[in-house]
PDB file of C-alpha atoms in Angstrom:
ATOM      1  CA  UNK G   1       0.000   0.000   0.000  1.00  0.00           C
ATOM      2  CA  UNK G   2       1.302   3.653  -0.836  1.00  0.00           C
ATOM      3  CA  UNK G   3       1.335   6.321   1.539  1.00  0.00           C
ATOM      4  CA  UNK G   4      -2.473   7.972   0.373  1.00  0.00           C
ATOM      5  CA  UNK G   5      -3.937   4.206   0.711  1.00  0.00           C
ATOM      6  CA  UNK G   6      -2.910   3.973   4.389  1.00  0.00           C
ATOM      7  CA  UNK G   7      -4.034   7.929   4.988  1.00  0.00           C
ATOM      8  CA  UNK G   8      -7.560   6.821   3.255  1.00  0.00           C
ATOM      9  CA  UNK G   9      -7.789   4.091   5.843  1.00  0.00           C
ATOM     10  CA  UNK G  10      -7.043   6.280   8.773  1.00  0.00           C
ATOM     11  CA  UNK G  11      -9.409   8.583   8.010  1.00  0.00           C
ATOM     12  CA  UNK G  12     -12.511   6.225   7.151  1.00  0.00           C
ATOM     13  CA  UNK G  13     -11.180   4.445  10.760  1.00  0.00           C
ATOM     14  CA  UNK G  14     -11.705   7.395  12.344  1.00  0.00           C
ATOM     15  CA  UNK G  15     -14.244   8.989  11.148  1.00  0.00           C
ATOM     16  CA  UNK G  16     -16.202   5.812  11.570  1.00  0.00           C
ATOM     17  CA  UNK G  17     -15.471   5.256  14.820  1.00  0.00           C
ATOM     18  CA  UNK G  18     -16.693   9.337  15.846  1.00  0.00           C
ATOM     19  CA  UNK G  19     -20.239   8.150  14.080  1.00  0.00           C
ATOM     20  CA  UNK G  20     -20.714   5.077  16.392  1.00  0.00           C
ATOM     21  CA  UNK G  21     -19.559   6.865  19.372  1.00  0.00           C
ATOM     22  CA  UNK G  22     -21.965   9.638  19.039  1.00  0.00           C
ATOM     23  CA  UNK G  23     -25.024   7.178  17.796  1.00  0.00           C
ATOM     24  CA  UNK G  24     -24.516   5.027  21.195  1.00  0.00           C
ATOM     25  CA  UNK G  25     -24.039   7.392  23.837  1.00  0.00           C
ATOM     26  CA  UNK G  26     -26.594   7.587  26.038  1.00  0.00           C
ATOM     27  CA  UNK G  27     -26.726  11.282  27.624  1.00  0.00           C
ATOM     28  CA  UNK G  28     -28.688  11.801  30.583  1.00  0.00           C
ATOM     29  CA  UNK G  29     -30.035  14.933  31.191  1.00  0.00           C
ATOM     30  CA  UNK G  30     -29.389  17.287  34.019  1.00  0.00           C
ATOM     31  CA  UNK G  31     -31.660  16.535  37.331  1.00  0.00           C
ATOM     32  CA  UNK G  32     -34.409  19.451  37.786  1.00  0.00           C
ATOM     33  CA  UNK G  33     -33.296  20.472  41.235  1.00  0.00           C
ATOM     34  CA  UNK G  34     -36.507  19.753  43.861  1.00  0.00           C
ATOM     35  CA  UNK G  35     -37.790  22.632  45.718  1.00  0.00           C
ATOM     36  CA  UNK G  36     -39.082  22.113  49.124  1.00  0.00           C
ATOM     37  CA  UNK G  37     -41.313  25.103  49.967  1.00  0.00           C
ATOM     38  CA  UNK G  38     -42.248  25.220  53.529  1.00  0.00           C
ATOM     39  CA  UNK G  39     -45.238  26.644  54.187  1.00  0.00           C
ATOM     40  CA  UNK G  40     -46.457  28.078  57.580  1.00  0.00           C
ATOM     41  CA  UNK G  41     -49.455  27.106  59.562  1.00  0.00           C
ATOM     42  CA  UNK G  42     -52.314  29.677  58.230  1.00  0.00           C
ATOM     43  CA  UNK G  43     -54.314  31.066  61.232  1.00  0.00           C
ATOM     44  CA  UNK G  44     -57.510  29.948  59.300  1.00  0.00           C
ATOM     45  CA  UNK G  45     -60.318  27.806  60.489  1.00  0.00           C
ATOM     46  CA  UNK G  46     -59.287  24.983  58.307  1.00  0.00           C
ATOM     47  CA  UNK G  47     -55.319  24.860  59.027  1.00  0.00           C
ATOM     48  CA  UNK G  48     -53.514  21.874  60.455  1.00  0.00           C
ATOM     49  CA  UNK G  49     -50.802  23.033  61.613  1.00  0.00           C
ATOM     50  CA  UNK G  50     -47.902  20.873  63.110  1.00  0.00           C
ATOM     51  CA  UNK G  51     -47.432  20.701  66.712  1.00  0.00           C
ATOM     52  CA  UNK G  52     -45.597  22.921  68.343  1.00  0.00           C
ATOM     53  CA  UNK G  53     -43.129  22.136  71.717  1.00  0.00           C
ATOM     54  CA  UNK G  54     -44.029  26.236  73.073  1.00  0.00           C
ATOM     55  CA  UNK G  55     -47.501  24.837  74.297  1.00  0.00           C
ATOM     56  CA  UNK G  56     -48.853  21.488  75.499  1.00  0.00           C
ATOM     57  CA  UNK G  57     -51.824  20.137  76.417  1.00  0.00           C
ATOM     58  CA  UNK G  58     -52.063  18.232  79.794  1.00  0.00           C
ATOM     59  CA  UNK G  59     -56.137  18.219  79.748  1.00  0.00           C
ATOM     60  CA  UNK G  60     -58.104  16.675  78.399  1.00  0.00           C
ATOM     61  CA  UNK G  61     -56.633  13.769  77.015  1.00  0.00           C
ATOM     62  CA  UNK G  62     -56.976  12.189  73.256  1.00  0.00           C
ATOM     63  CA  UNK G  63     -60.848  11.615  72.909  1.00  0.00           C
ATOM     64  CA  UNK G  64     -61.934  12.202  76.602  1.00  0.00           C
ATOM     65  CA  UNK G  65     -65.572  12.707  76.646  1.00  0.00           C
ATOM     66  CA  UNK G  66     -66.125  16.079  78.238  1.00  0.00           C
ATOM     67  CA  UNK G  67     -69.420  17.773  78.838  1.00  0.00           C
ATOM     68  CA  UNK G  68     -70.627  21.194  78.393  1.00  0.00           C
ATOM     69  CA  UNK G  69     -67.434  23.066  80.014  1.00  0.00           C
ATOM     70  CA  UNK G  70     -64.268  22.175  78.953  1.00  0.00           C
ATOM     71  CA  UNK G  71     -61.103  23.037  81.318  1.00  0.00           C
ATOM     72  CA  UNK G  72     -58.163  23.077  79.276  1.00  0.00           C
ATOM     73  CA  UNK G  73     -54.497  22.885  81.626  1.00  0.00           C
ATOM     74  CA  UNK G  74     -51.439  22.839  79.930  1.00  0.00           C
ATOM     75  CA  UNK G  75     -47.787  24.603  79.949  1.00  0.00           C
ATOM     76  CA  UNK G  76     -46.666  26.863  77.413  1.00  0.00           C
ATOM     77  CA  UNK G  77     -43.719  29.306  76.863  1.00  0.00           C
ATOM     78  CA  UNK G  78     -44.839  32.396  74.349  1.00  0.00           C
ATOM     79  CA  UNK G  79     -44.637  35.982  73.823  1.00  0.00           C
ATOM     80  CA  UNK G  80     -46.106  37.804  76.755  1.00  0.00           C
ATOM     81  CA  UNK G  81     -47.270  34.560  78.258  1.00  0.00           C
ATOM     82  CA  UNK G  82     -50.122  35.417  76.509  1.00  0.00           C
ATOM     83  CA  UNK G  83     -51.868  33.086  74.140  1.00  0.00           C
ATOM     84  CA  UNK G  84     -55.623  31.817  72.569  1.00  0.00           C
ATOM     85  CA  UNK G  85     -57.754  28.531  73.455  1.00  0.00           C
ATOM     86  CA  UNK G  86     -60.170  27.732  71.194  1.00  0.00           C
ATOM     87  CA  UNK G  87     -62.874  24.382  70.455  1.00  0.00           C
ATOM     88  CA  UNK G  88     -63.350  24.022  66.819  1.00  0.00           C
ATOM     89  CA  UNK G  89     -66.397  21.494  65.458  1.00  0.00           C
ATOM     90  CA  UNK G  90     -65.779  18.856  63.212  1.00  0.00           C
ATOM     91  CA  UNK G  91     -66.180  20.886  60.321  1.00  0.00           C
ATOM     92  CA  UNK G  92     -62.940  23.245  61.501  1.00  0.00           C
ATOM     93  CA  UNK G  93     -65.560  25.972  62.845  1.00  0.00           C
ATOM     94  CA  UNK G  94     -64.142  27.731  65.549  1.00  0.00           C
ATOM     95  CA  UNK G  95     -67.119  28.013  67.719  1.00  0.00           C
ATOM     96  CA  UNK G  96     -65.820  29.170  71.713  1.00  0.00           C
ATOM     97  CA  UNK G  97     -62.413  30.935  72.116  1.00  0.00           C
ATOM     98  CA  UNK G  98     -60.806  32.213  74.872  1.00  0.00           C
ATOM     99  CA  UNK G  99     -58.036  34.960  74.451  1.00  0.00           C
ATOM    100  CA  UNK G 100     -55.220  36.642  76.226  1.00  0.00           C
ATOM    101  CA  UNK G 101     -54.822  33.467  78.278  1.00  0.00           C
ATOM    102  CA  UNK G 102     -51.870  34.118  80.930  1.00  0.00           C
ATOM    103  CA  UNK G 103     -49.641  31.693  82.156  1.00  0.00           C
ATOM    104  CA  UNK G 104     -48.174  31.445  85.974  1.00  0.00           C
ATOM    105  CA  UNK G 105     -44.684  32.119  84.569  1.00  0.00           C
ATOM    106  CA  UNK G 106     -42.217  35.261  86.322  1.00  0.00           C
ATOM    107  CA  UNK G 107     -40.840  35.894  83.312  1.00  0.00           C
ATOM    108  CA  UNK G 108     -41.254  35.933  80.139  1.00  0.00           C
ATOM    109  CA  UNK G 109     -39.198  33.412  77.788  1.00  0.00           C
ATOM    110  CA  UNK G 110     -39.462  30.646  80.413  1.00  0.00           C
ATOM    111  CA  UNK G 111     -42.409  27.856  80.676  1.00  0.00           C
ATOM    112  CA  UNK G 112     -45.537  28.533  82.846  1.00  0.00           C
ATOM    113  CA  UNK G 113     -48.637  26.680  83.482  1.00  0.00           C
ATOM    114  CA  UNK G 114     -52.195  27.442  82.327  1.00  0.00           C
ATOM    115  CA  UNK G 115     -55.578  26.355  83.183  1.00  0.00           C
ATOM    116  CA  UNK G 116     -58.523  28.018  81.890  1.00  0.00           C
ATOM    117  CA  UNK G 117     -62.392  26.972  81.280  1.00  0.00           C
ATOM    118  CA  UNK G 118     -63.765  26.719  77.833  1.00  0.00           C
ATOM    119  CA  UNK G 119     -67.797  26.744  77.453  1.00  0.00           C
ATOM    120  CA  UNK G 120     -69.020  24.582  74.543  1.00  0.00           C
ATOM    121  CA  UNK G 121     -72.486  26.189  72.843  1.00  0.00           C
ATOM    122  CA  UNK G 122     -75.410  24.421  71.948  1.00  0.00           C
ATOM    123  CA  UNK G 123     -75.436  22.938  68.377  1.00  0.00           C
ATOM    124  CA  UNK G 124     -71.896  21.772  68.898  1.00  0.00           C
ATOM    125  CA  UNK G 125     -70.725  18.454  66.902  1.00  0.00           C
ATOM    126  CA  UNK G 126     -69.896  15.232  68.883  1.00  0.00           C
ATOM    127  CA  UNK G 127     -66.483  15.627  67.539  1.00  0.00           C
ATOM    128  CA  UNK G 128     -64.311  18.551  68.612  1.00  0.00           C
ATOM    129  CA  UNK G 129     -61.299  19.763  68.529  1.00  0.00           C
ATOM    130  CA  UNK G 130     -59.590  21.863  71.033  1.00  0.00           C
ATOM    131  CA  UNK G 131     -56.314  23.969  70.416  1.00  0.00           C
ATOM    132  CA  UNK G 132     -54.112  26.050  72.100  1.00  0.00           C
ATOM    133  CA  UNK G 133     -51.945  28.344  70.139  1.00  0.00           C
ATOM    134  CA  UNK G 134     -49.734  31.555  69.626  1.00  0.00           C
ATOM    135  CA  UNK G 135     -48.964  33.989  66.953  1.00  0.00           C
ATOM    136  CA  UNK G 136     -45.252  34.148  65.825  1.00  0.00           C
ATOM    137  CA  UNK G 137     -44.643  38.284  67.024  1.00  0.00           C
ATOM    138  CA  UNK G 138     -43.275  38.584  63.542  1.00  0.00           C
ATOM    139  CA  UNK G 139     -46.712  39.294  62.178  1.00  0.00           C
ATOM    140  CA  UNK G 140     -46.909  36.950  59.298  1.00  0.00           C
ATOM    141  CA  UNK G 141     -49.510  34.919  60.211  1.00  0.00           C
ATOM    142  CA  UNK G 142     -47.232  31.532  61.387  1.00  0.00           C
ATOM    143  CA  UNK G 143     -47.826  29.852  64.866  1.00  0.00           C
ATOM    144  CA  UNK G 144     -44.501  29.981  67.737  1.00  0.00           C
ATOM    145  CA  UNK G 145     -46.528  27.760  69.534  1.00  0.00           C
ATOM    146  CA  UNK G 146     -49.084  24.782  68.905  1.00  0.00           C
ATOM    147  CA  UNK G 147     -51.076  21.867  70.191  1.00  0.00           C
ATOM    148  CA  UNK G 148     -54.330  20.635  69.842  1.00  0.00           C
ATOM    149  CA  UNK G 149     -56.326  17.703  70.952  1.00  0.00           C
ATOM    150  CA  UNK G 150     -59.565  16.027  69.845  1.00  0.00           C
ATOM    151  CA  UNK G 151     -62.333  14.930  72.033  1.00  0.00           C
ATOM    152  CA  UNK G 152     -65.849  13.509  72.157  1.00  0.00           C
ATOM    153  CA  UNK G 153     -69.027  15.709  73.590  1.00  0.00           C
ATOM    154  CA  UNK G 154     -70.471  13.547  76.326  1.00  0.00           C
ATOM    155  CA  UNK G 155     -73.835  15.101  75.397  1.00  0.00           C
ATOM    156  CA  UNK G 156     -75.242  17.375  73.079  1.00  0.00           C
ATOM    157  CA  UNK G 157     -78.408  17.463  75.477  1.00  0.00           C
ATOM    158  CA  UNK G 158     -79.521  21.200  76.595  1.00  0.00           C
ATOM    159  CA  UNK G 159     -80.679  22.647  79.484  1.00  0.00           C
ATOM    160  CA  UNK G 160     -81.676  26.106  81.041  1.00  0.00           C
ATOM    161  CA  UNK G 161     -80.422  28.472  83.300  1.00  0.00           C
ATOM    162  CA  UNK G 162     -81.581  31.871  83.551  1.00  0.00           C
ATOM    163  CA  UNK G 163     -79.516  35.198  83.601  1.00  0.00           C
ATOM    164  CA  UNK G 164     -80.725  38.420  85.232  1.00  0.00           C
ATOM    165  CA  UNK G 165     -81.054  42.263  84.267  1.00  0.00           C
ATOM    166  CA  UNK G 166     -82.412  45.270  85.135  1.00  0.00           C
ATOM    167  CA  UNK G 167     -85.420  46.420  83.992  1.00  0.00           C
ATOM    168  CA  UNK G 168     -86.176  50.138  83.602  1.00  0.00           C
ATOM    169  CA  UNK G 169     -84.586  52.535  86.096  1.00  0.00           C
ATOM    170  CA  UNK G 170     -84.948  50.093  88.865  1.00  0.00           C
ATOM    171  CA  UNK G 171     -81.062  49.552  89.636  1.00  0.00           C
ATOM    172  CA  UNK G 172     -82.033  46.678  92.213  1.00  0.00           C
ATOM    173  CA  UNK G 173     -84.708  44.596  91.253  1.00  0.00           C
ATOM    174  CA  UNK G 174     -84.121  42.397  88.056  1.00  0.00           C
ATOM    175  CA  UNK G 175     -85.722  39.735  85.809  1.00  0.00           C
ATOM    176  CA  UNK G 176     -84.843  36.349  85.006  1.00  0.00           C
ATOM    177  CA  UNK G 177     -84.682  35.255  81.281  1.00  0.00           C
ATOM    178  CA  UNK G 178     -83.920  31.935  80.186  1.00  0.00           C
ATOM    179  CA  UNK G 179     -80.579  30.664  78.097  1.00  0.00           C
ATOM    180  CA  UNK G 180     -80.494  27.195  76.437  1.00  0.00           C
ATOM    181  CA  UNK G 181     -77.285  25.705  77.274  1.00  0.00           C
ATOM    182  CA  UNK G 182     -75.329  22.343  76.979  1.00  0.00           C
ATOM    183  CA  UNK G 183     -76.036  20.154  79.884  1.00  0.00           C
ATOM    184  CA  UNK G 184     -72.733  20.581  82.236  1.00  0.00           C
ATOM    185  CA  UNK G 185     -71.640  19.834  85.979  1.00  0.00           C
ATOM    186  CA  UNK G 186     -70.732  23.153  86.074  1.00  0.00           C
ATOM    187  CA  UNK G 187     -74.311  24.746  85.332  1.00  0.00           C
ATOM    188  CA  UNK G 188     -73.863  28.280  87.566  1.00  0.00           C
ATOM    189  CA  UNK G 189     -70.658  28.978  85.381  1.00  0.00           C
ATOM    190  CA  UNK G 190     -72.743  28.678  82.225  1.00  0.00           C
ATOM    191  CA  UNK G 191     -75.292  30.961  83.923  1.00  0.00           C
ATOM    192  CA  UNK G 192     -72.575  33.261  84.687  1.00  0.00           C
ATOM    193  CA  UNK G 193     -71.089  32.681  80.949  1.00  0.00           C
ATOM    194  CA  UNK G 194     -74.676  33.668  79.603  1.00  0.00           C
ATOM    195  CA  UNK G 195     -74.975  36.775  81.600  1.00  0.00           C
ATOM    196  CA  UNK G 196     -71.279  38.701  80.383  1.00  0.00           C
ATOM    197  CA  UNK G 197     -72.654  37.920  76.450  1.00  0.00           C
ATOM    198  CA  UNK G 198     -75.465  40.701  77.721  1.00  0.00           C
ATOM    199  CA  UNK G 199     -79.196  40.913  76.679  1.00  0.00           C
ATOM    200  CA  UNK G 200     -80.372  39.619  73.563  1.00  0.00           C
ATOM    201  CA  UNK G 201     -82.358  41.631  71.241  1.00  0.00           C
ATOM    202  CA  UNK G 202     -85.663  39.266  71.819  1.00  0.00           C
ATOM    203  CA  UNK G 203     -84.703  40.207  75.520  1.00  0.00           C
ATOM    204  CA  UNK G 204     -84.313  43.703  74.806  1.00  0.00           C
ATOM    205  CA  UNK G 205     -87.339  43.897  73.436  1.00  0.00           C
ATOM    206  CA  UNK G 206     -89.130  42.545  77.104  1.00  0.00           C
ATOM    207  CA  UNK G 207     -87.090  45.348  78.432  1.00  0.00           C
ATOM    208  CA  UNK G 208     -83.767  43.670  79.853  1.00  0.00           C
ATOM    209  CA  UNK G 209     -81.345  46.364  80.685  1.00  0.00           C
ATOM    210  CA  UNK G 210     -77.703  45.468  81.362  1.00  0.00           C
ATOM    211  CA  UNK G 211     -74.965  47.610  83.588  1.00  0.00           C
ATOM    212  CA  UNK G 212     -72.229  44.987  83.658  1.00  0.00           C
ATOM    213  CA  UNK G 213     -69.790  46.079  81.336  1.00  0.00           C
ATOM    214  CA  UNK G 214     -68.401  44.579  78.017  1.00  0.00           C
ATOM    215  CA  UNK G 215     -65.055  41.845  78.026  1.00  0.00           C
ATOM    216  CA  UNK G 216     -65.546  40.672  81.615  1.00  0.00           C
ATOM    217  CA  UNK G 217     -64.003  37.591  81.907  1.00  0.00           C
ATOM    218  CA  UNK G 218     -64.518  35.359  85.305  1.00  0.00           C
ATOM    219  CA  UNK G 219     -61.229  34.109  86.909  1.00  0.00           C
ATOM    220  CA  UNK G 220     -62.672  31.562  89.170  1.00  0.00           C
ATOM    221  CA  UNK G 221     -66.116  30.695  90.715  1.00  0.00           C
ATOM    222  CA  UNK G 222     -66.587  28.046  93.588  1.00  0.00           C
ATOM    223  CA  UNK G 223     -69.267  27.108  95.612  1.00  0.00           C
ATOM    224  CA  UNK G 224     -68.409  26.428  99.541  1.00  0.00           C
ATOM    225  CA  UNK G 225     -71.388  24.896 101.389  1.00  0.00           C
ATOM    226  CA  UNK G 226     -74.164  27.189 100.136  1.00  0.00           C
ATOM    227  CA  UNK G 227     -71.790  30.436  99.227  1.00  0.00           C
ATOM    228  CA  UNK G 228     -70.952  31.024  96.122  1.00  0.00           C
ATOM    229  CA  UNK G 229     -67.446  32.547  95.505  1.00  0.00           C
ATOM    230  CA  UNK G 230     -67.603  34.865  92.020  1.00  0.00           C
ATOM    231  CA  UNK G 231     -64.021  36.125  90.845  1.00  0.00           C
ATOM    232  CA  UNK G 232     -64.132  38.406  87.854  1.00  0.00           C
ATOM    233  CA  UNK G 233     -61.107  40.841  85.697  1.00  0.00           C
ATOM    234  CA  UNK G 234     -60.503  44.276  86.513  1.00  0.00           C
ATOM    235  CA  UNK G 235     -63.065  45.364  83.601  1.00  0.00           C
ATOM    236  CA  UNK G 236     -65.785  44.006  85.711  1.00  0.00           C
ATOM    237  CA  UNK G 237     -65.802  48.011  87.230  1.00  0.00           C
ATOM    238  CA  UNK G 238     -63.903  49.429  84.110  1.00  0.00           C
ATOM    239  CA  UNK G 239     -65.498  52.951  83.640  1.00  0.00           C
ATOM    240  CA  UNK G 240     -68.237  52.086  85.871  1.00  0.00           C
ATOM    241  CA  UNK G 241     -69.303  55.044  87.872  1.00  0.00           C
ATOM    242  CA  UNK G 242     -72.388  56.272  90.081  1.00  0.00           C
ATOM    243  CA  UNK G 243     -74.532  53.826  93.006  1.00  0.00           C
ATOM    244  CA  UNK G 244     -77.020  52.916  90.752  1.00  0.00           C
ATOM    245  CA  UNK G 245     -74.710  50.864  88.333  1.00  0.00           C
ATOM    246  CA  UNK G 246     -72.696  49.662  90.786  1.00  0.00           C
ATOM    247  CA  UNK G 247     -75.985  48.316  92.801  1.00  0.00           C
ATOM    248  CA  UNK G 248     -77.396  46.896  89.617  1.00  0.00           C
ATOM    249  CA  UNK G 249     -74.283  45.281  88.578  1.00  0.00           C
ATOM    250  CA  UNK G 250     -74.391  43.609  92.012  1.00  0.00           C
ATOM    251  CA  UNK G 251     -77.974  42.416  91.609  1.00  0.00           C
ATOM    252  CA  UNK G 252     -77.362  40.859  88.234  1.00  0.00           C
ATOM    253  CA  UNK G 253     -74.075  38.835  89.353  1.00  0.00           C
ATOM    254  CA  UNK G 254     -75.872  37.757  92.535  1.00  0.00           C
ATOM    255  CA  UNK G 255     -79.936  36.875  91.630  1.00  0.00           C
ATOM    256  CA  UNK G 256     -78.416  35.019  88.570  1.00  0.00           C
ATOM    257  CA  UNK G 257     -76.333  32.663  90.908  1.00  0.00           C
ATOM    258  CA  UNK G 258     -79.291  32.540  93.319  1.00  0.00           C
ATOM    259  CA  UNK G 259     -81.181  30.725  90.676  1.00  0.00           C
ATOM    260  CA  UNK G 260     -79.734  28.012  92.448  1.00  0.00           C
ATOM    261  CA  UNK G 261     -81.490  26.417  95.531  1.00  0.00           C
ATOM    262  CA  UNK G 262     -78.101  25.282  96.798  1.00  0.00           C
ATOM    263  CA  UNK G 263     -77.145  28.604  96.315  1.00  0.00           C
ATOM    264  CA  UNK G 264     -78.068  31.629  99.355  1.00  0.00           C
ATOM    265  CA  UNK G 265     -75.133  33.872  99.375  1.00  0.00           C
ATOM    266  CA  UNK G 266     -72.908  35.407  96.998  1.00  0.00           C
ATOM    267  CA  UNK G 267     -69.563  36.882  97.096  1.00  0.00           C
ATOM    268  CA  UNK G 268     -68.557  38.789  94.352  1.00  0.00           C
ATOM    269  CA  UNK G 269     -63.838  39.720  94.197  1.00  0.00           C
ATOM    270  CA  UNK G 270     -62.119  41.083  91.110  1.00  0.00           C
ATOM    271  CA  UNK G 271     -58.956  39.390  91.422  1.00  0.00           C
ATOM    272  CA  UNK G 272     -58.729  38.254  94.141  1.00  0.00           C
ATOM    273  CA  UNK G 273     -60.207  41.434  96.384  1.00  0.00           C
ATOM    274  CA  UNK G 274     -63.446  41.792  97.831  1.00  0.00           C
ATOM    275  CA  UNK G 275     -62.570  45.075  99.401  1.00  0.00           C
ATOM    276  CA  UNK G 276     -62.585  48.492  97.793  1.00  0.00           C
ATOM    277  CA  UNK G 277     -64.076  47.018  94.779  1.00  0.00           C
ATOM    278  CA  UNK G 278     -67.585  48.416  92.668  1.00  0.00           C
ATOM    279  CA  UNK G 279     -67.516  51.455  94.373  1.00  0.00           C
ATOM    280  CA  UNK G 280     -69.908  54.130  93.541  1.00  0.00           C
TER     281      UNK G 280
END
């Protein structure tokens, strides 16, 4: 073979071999990188959010069957030791909430315990759902603390208690009006929770006049032998000024827990004090 024989060869050799090699490889493409987008608990009715360790839930327990007044105990550490309770039905409907709950905690930043009573209202599911949670203080709608637990309604039965008002100018003598309610061992704190929502407008209507201000909460009541112990927030005499409110605001607290025949004296503290309190 000359010289341009064996070039010829080369060339077809290689050229041959390029074509197979780039027929047969099998390229794979580059991998689409994943995204993981975390997304934080919405404060809507329908969110699920993940629990979190800032607040627990001591009571009630997984499915406990709890009547008409739920007390919910737990320990939490949040901003301002201030945080929200709330019973949602089985649809996700918040239906009773409870804000501003305080802990027992000195400080703030460390745990403290909580224990606070949560009323359920009449046309409440079986099923409910009852959460505890806090607002991250960066304002964008994400939880710093969680925890929820589900339980069972013992009974969706109702009863009645009656609430009082005034009627007229008459700052001491009230009327009774009746309140459906969800049948509870605790029924003279459901009275008591029926009376701060005020008069309705059927019971406006009859004339029911109310001097106990708006956003009184009740700390504590307890009934020893046949006194009953009433402890309410400072709002409970929050702008309230002149004998005639402060007697009718006594008359409504007190006939409404008289309802009771178990029930023959009242003692009405706002945090705590019975002294120097509701003064004219």
């Amino acid at each position: 073979m000359n010289k341009n024989s064996i070039l010829s060869i080369l060339v077809i050799l290689v050229l041959g071999g390029g074509v197979w090699w780039f027929t047969t490889r099998t390229d794979s493409p580059e991998p689409t990188p994943s995204t993981s987008v975390s997304i934080s608990p919405s404060p809507s009715v329908s969110a699920s959010p993940t629990v979190l360790p800032n607040i627990s839930i001591t009571s009630p327990k997984l499915n406990e069957l709890v009547d008409g007044v739920i007390t919910v105990t737990g320990r939490a550490r949040v901003f301002e030791n201030s945080f929200t309770v709330q019973i949602k039905d089985s649809t996700g409907k918040i239906i009773s909430i409870q804000e501003a709950v305080m802990t027992d905690a000195k400080d703030s930043g460390v745990f403290g315990n909580y224990s606070v009573k949560i009323p359920v209202p009449v046309g409440a599911t079986s099923t409910l759902r009852v959460e505890s949670l806090s607002y991250s203080a960066k304002g964008d709608g994400s939880f710093e603390g969680y925890a929820f637990v589900q339980v069972k309604l013992m009974s969706q039965a109702t009863t009645k208690v009656q609430v009082a008002f005034t009627k007229g100018n008459d700052c001491e003598t009230v009327v009774l009006y009746p309140r459906d309610v969800i049948k509870s061992t605790q029924p003279a704190y459901m009275s008591l929770v029926e009376l701060l929502k005020g008069p309705t407008s059927a019971e406006v209507d009859l004339g029911a006049q109310n001097s106990i201000p708006e956003n009184v909460r009740i700390n504590s009541i307890k009934i020893v032998g046949s006194t009953a112990y009433a402890d309410f927030d400072q709002a409970l005499q929050q702008d309230v000024a002149g004998s005639c409110r402060v007697t009718a605001i006594r008359s409504q607290i007190t006939r409404t827990l008289k309802q009771f025949s178990s029930i023959s004296n009242v003692v009405i503290s706002i945090n705590g004090k019975t002294d120097d309190i509701l003064q004219p």
